[in-house]
Amino acid sequence: MKEFLGSIEYNKNGDILISSSCLTYQNWSGSYAVIDKQNLTKVDSNYLPNNFKFFDTAKSGVCIARWASNEKFLIGTDCGKVELIKWNDEKFNIIMSKEEHDGLVTCLDRKFNSEKAVSGSSDCRIKIWDLNEAMSVRTFRGHDYPITSLTLNHSDAIRMISTSEDGKAVLWDMRKSKPGFNLRHGLKSYPTCSAWSTDNSDAIVLGFATGHIGVYDLRNMSLGTVHKIHERAIRQLKFNSLKLLSTASDDSASKVYQSVSDKSLKLLYSYKHRDYVTDLDWNPDDKLSYVTCSWDGTFKNHQVNFRSHLKF
């Protein structure tokens, strides 16, 4: 049995949430695990989730998991289900389970410690969730092919970016009656992920299936300089508070870049897994540390050597 790690994320306390799927004969099954901060240093990164102290299994593949608060998290499954799970006293309790997508749930996002969450699917639909009411409240249809990512603007949770295999990146403003606006990028590739700038709410970075990234200016509605940074599709992009950009790619590599100017990037760090790198997250307690997970069945903690450039 091979286990494929699909997502990884810290909560504000420094606990890690991991999701995985595995293939047994012709059947997919999934699991999710929590590694609390106190035990994190004791856990071997080569362990599969079912070796962790706090883990549970699902009846279908778990595509993605995201913290909703320090005690609750969301999972999306390959049967179209979104579940809200509470973790306490070393137990997992499902408090919401809704099968409202007609395909696998490819992406989730939420505003931390709020009632709002969003899900995207291979059924081409986006759903807005009210977690207090345990129900979806809106459905957006703006794509013709599977949705590859959803990224909320966490400062307001009103705007979000969706990307899709149909080649489109769409800016959604939930205050408007016609909320979707197509962000024309002009590349032949399709966008796979996005990240909001940490210091400019009108700038986002788009990652593409060809390994390119580019900064999109929402004021001018234009894509700036495009950089080829990976050999295959980029799965995830995330900024930290120092404006460093970390990446995860299907070429098995994870990298960290510093933006030197509008047209120049400086590579600070690179690491190679043995298979696709599926997700990453920055450590909330260490601005130069981040974690990745991979289809090779491992997760890895990384330390970026950037202190000589910092002013404390």
Short mmCIF file of C-alpha atoms in Angstrom, two decimals:
data_model
loop_
_atom_site.label_atom_id
_atom_site.label_comp_id
_atom_site.label_asym_id
_atom_site.label_seq_id
_atom_site.Cartn_x
_atom_site.Cartn_y
_atom_site.Cartn_z
CA MET A 1 0.00 0.00 0.00
CA LYS A 2 1.28 3.45 -0.94
CA GLU A 3 -0.05 6.49 0.84
CA PHE A 4 -0.17 9.82 -0.98
CA LEU A 5 0.00 12.93 1.22
CA GLY A 6 -2.31 15.52 -0.29
CA SER A 7 -2.33 18.54 2.03
CA ILE A 8 -0.61 19.99 5.08
CA GLU A 9 -1.32 23.07 7.20
CA TYR A 10 -0.52 24.66 10.55
CA ASN A 11 -3.14 26.17 12.82
CA LYS A 12 -2.39 29.25 14.94
CA ASN A 13 -1.18 27.05 17.81
CA GLY A 14 1.45 25.38 15.64
CA ASP A 15 -0.36 22.03 15.34
CA ILE A 16 -0.15 20.35 11.91
CA LEU A 17 -3.06 18.88 9.95
CA ILE A 18 -2.24 16.33 7.22
CA SER A 19 -4.53 14.56 4.73
CA SER A 20 -3.75 11.53 2.61
CA SER A 21 -5.23 8.98 0.24
CA CYS A 22 -4.13 5.45 -0.55
CA LEU A 23 -4.91 2.89 -3.23
CA THR A 24 -5.72 -0.66 -2.15
CA TYR A 25 -6.39 -2.85 -5.17
CA GLN A 26 -9.01 -0.76 -7.04
CA ASN A 27 -10.33 1.18 -4.06
CA TRP A 28 -9.28 4.59 -2.78
CA SER A 29 -9.48 5.36 0.91
CA GLY A 30 -8.29 8.35 2.88
CA SER A 31 -7.14 9.53 6.26
CA TYR A 32 -6.33 12.68 8.17
CA ALA A 33 -4.01 13.24 11.09
CA VAL A 34 -3.16 15.96 13.59
CA ILE A 35 0.31 16.36 15.05
CA ASP A 36 0.15 18.65 18.05
CA LYS A 37 2.95 21.11 18.58
CA GLN A 38 4.33 19.31 21.63
CA ASN A 39 4.80 16.05 19.71
CA LEU A 40 5.94 17.54 16.41
CA THR A 41 9.65 17.18 17.13
CA LYS A 42 9.12 13.53 18.10
CA VAL A 43 7.44 12.53 14.83
CA ASP A 44 9.49 10.97 12.05
CA SER A 45 8.62 12.72 8.79
CA ASN A 46 8.82 9.34 7.01
CA TYR A 47 5.86 7.98 8.97
CA LEU A 48 2.55 7.47 7.23
CA PRO A 49 -0.48 9.19 8.85
CA ASN A 50 -1.80 5.93 10.32
CA ASN A 51 1.38 5.81 12.43
CA PHE A 52 0.56 9.16 14.06
CA LYS A 53 -0.94 9.37 17.51
CA PHE A 54 -4.05 11.29 16.42
CA PHE A 55 -5.45 10.06 13.11
CA ASP A 56 -8.71 8.86 11.60
CA THR A 57 -9.82 7.28 8.33
CA ALA A 58 -12.47 8.21 5.79
CA LYS A 59 -14.53 5.96 3.52
CA SER A 60 -13.23 7.78 0.45
CA GLY A 61 -10.06 9.55 -0.60
CA VAL A 62 -9.34 12.77 1.30
CA CYS A 63 -8.25 15.31 -1.30
CA ILE A 64 -7.62 18.27 0.99
CA ALA A 65 -7.89 19.37 4.64
CA ARG A 66 -7.86 22.91 6.05
CA TRP A 67 -8.07 24.28 9.59
CA ALA A 68 -11.21 26.35 10.27
CA SER A 69 -10.03 27.20 13.81
CA ASN A 70 -7.54 25.80 16.30
CA GLU A 71 -10.01 23.03 17.19
CA LYS A 72 -11.96 22.46 13.96
CA PHE A 73 -10.98 21.60 10.40
CA LEU A 74 -12.56 20.92 7.01
CA ILE A 75 -11.90 18.01 4.68
CA GLY A 76 -12.92 17.53 1.05
CA THR A 77 -13.28 14.03 -0.37
CA ASP A 78 -13.22 12.41 -3.80
CA CYS A 79 -16.96 11.63 -3.55
CA GLY A 80 -17.89 15.33 -3.41
CA LYS A 81 -18.31 15.57 0.34
CA VAL A 82 -17.30 18.49 2.59
CA GLU A 83 -16.98 17.70 6.29
CA LEU A 84 -16.35 19.87 9.34
CA ILE A 85 -14.57 17.97 12.10
CA LYS A 86 -13.84 18.93 15.70
CA TRP A 87 -10.64 17.70 17.30
CA ASN A 88 -10.44 17.64 21.11
CA ASP A 89 -9.57 15.23 23.89
CA GLU A 90 -7.65 13.16 21.34
CA LYS A 91 -10.88 12.45 19.42
CA PHE A 92 -12.38 13.48 16.07
CA ASN A 93 -16.08 14.34 15.95
CA ILE A 94 -17.79 15.06 12.62
CA ILE A 95 -20.15 18.02 13.13
CA MET A 96 -21.05 18.62 9.47
CA SER A 97 -21.07 16.24 6.50
CA LYS A 98 -22.56 17.42 3.20
CA GLU A 99 -22.22 15.69 -0.17
CA GLU A 100 -23.13 18.59 -2.47
CA HIS A 101 -20.48 18.38 -5.19
CA ASP A 102 -20.84 16.01 -8.14
CA GLY A 103 -17.13 15.35 -8.37
CA LEU A 104 -14.09 15.27 -6.13
CA VAL A 105 -13.49 18.32 -3.92
CA THR A 106 -10.24 19.72 -5.30
CA CYS A 107 -9.80 22.76 -3.04
CA LEU A 108 -10.95 24.40 0.17
CA ASP A 109 -10.31 27.75 1.80
CA ARG A 110 -11.75 29.68 4.73
CA LYS A 111 -11.24 32.74 6.86
CA PHE A 112 -9.70 31.43 10.08
CA ASN A 113 -12.01 31.55 13.12
CA SER A 114 -15.01 32.65 11.05
CA GLU A 115 -18.17 31.00 9.76
CA LYS A 116 -17.25 31.35 6.09
CA ALA A 117 -15.62 28.69 3.91
CA VAL A 118 -15.43 27.92 0.18
CA SER A 119 -15.03 24.69 -1.77
CA GLY A 120 -14.20 23.97 -5.41
CA SER A 121 -14.65 20.76 -7.35
CA SER A 122 -14.05 18.81 -10.53
CA ASP A 123 -17.78 19.44 -11.17
CA CYS A 124 -16.69 23.03 -12.09
CA ARG A 125 -18.72 24.58 -9.26
CA ILE A 126 -17.74 26.73 -6.27
CA LYS A 127 -19.78 26.57 -3.08
CA ILE A 128 -19.88 29.11 -0.27
CA TRP A 129 -20.45 27.58 3.16
CA ASP A 130 -21.88 28.92 6.42
CA LEU A 131 -20.19 26.71 9.01
CA ASN A 132 -22.39 27.94 11.86
CA GLU A 133 -25.50 26.79 9.98
CA ALA A 134 -23.69 23.71 8.58
CA MET A 135 -24.91 24.36 5.05
CA SER A 136 -23.92 25.83 1.69
CA VAL A 137 -25.48 29.22 1.01
CA ARG A 138 -24.36 30.09 -2.55
CA THR A 139 -23.10 28.32 -5.65
CA PHE A 140 -20.93 29.98 -8.31
CA ARG A 141 -20.62 28.66 -11.85
CA GLY A 142 -17.86 30.33 -13.83
CA HIS A 143 -15.69 27.48 -15.10
CA ASP A 144 -16.01 24.81 -17.78
CA TYR A 145 -13.37 22.40 -16.48
CA PRO A 146 -12.24 21.25 -13.00
CA ILE A 147 -11.29 23.95 -10.51
CA THR A 148 -7.66 23.72 -9.46
CA SER A 149 -7.56 26.23 -6.58
CA LEU A 150 -9.52 28.73 -4.49
CA THR A 151 -7.79 31.50 -2.56
CA LEU A 152 -9.73 33.85 -0.28
CA ASN A 153 -8.44 37.30 0.52
CA HIS A 154 -8.11 36.63 4.25
CA SER A 155 -8.17 40.32 5.15
CA ASP A 156 -11.81 40.67 4.11
CA ALA A 157 -13.01 37.17 2.99
CA ILE A 158 -15.16 38.97 0.43
CA ARG A 159 -12.92 38.50 -2.60
CA MET A 160 -11.39 35.27 -3.83
CA ILE A 161 -9.48 33.92 -6.81
CA SER A 162 -10.41 30.68 -8.56
CA THR A 163 -8.25 28.89 -11.13
CA SER A 164 -9.25 26.11 -13.47
CA GLU A 165 -8.13 23.68 -16.15
CA ASP A 166 -10.28 25.70 -18.58
CA GLY A 167 -7.44 28.25 -18.61
CA LYS A 168 -9.25 30.90 -16.61
CA ALA A 169 -8.43 32.73 -13.40
CA VAL A 170 -11.53 34.44 -12.01
CA LEU A 171 -11.79 37.21 -9.41
CA TRP A 172 -14.96 36.81 -7.35
CA ASP A 173 -16.48 39.67 -5.32
CA MET A 174 -19.26 38.25 -3.16
CA ARG A 175 -20.83 41.68 -2.61
CA LYS A 176 -21.88 41.96 -6.26
CA SER A 177 -24.89 40.48 -8.04
CA LYS A 178 -22.57 39.40 -10.87
CA PRO A 179 -19.58 38.42 -8.75
CA GLY A 180 -17.17 36.88 -11.29
CA PHE A 181 -14.61 38.71 -13.44
CA ASN A 182 -12.24 36.85 -15.79
CA LEU A 183 -8.56 37.76 -15.27
CA ARG A 184 -7.09 37.50 -18.76
CA HIS A 185 -3.47 36.39 -18.57
CA GLY A 186 -2.60 35.61 -22.18
CA LEU A 187 -0.64 32.42 -21.49
CA LYS A 188 -1.38 29.19 -23.35
CA SER A 189 -1.07 27.26 -20.10
CA TYR A 190 -3.82 27.04 -17.47
CA PRO A 191 -3.45 28.44 -13.93
CA THR A 192 -3.14 25.90 -11.14
CA CYS A 193 -2.88 28.04 -7.98
CA SER A 194 -2.74 31.60 -6.68
CA ALA A 195 -1.56 33.60 -3.68
CA TRP A 196 -2.54 37.08 -2.49
CA SER A 197 0.33 39.46 -1.80
CA THR A 198 0.83 40.07 1.92
CA ASP A 199 1.34 43.82 1.52
CA ASN A 200 -0.79 44.71 -1.54
CA SER A 201 -4.41 43.56 -1.69
CA ASP A 202 -4.53 44.42 -5.41
CA ALA A 203 -1.73 42.02 -6.36
CA ILE A 204 -1.83 38.25 -6.69
CA VAL A 205 0.65 35.67 -7.92
CA LEU A 206 -0.61 33.02 -10.34
CA GLY A 207 1.08 29.64 -10.77
CA PHE A 208 0.67 27.69 -14.03
CA ALA A 209 0.74 24.11 -15.27
CA THR A 210 3.94 24.84 -17.20
CA GLY A 211 5.87 25.87 -14.07
CA HIS A 212 5.55 29.63 -14.67
CA ILE A 213 4.50 32.29 -12.17
CA GLY A 214 3.40 35.86 -12.79
CA VAL A 215 2.14 38.81 -10.71
CA TYR A 216 -1.34 39.96 -11.69
CA ASP A 217 -2.23 43.61 -11.00
CA LEU A 218 -5.95 43.82 -10.15
CA ARG A 219 -5.98 47.61 -10.64
CA ASN A 220 -4.70 47.47 -14.21
CA MET A 221 -6.10 43.98 -14.87
CA SER A 222 -2.83 42.84 -16.39
CA LEU A 223 -0.23 40.12 -15.85
CA GLY A 224 3.30 41.44 -15.28
CA THR A 225 6.63 39.72 -15.81
CA VAL A 226 6.34 35.92 -16.08
CA HIS A 227 9.09 33.68 -14.64
CA LYS A 228 9.77 30.01 -15.37
CA ILE A 229 10.66 28.57 -11.95
CA HIS A 230 9.62 24.89 -12.20
CA GLU A 231 9.69 22.21 -14.89
CA ARG A 232 6.14 21.01 -14.25
CA ALA A 233 2.87 22.26 -12.76
CA ILE A 234 2.96 24.38 -9.61
CA ARG A 235 0.62 22.95 -6.98
CA GLN A 236 0.85 25.62 -4.28
CA LEU A 237 2.16 29.15 -3.65
CA LYS A 238 2.32 30.92 -0.27
CA PHE A 239 3.80 34.16 1.00
CA ASN A 240 5.06 34.65 4.53
CA SER A 241 5.20 37.87 6.56
CA LEU A 242 8.65 38.63 5.11
CA LYS A 243 7.19 38.54 1.57
CA LEU A 244 9.11 35.36 0.78
CA LEU A 245 7.29 33.11 -1.69
CA SER A 246 7.38 29.32 -1.24
CA THR A 247 6.34 26.93 -3.99
CA ALA A 248 5.35 23.27 -4.41
CA SER A 249 5.49 21.55 -7.78
CA ASP A 250 4.88 18.34 -9.68
CA ASP A 251 8.58 18.33 -10.60
CA SER A 252 9.11 17.11 -6.98
CA ALA A 253 10.75 20.39 -5.94
CA SER A 254 9.88 23.05 -3.40
CA LYS A 255 11.57 26.46 -3.64
CA VAL A 256 11.62 29.79 -1.84
CA TYR A 257 12.06 33.08 -3.69
CA GLN A 258 12.62 36.67 -2.71
CA SER A 259 11.29 39.41 -4.97
CA VAL A 260 14.24 41.71 -5.72
CA SER A 261 12.32 43.98 -8.11
CA ASP A 262 9.19 43.91 -10.29
CA LYS A 263 11.10 41.89 -12.87
CA SER A 264 13.58 39.89 -10.80
CA LEU A 265 13.40 36.95 -8.39
CA LYS A 266 16.18 35.61 -6.18
CA LEU A 267 16.22 31.89 -5.34
CA LEU A 268 16.93 31.43 -1.62
CA TYR A 269 16.21 27.74 -1.09
CA SER A 270 15.39 24.54 -2.98
CA TYR A 271 14.57 20.98 -1.91
CA LYS A 272 13.73 17.86 -3.92
CA HIS A 273 11.21 15.24 -2.78
CA ARG A 274 10.98 11.84 -4.51
CA ASP A 275 7.52 12.53 -5.98
CA TYR A 276 5.00 15.35 -6.51
CA VAL A 277 5.07 18.05 -3.83
CA THR A 278 1.39 18.58 -3.14
CA ASP A 279 1.15 21.28 -0.46
CA LEU A 280 3.08 23.54 1.92
CA ASP A 281 2.60 26.00 4.76
CA TRP A 282 4.71 28.52 6.68
CA ASN A 283 5.34 27.93 10.38
CA PRO A 284 3.37 30.51 12.46
CA ASP A 285 6.11 30.45 15.14
CA ASP A 286 9.13 30.78 12.84
CA LYS A 287 8.98 33.13 9.85
CA LEU A 288 11.86 31.28 8.12
CA SER A 289 10.51 27.76 8.53
CA TYR A 290 7.93 25.97 6.42
CA VAL A 291 6.68 22.43 5.82
CA THR A 292 5.88 20.45 2.67
CA CYS A 293 4.15 17.14 1.94
CA SER A 294 4.50 14.85 -1.03
CA TRP A 295 3.17 11.84 -2.88
CA ASP A 296 6.36 10.10 -1.74
CA GLY A 297 4.53 9.60 1.59
CA THR A 298 6.64 12.03 3.64
CA PHE A 299 6.46 15.54 4.98
CA LYS A 300 9.52 17.72 5.41
CA ASN A 301 10.33 20.71 7.62
CA HIS A 302 12.50 23.32 5.89
CA GLN A 303 14.63 26.13 7.28
CA VAL A 304 15.46 29.04 4.97
CA ASN A 305 18.85 30.68 5.53
CA PHE A 306 17.85 34.32 5.21
CA ARG A 307 18.78 35.79 8.59
CA SER A 308 21.80 37.71 7.29
CA HIS A 309 19.39 39.85 5.25
CA LEU A 310 16.96 40.60 8.06
CA LYS A 311 16.85 43.61 10.35
CA PHE A 312 15.40 42.77 13.74
#
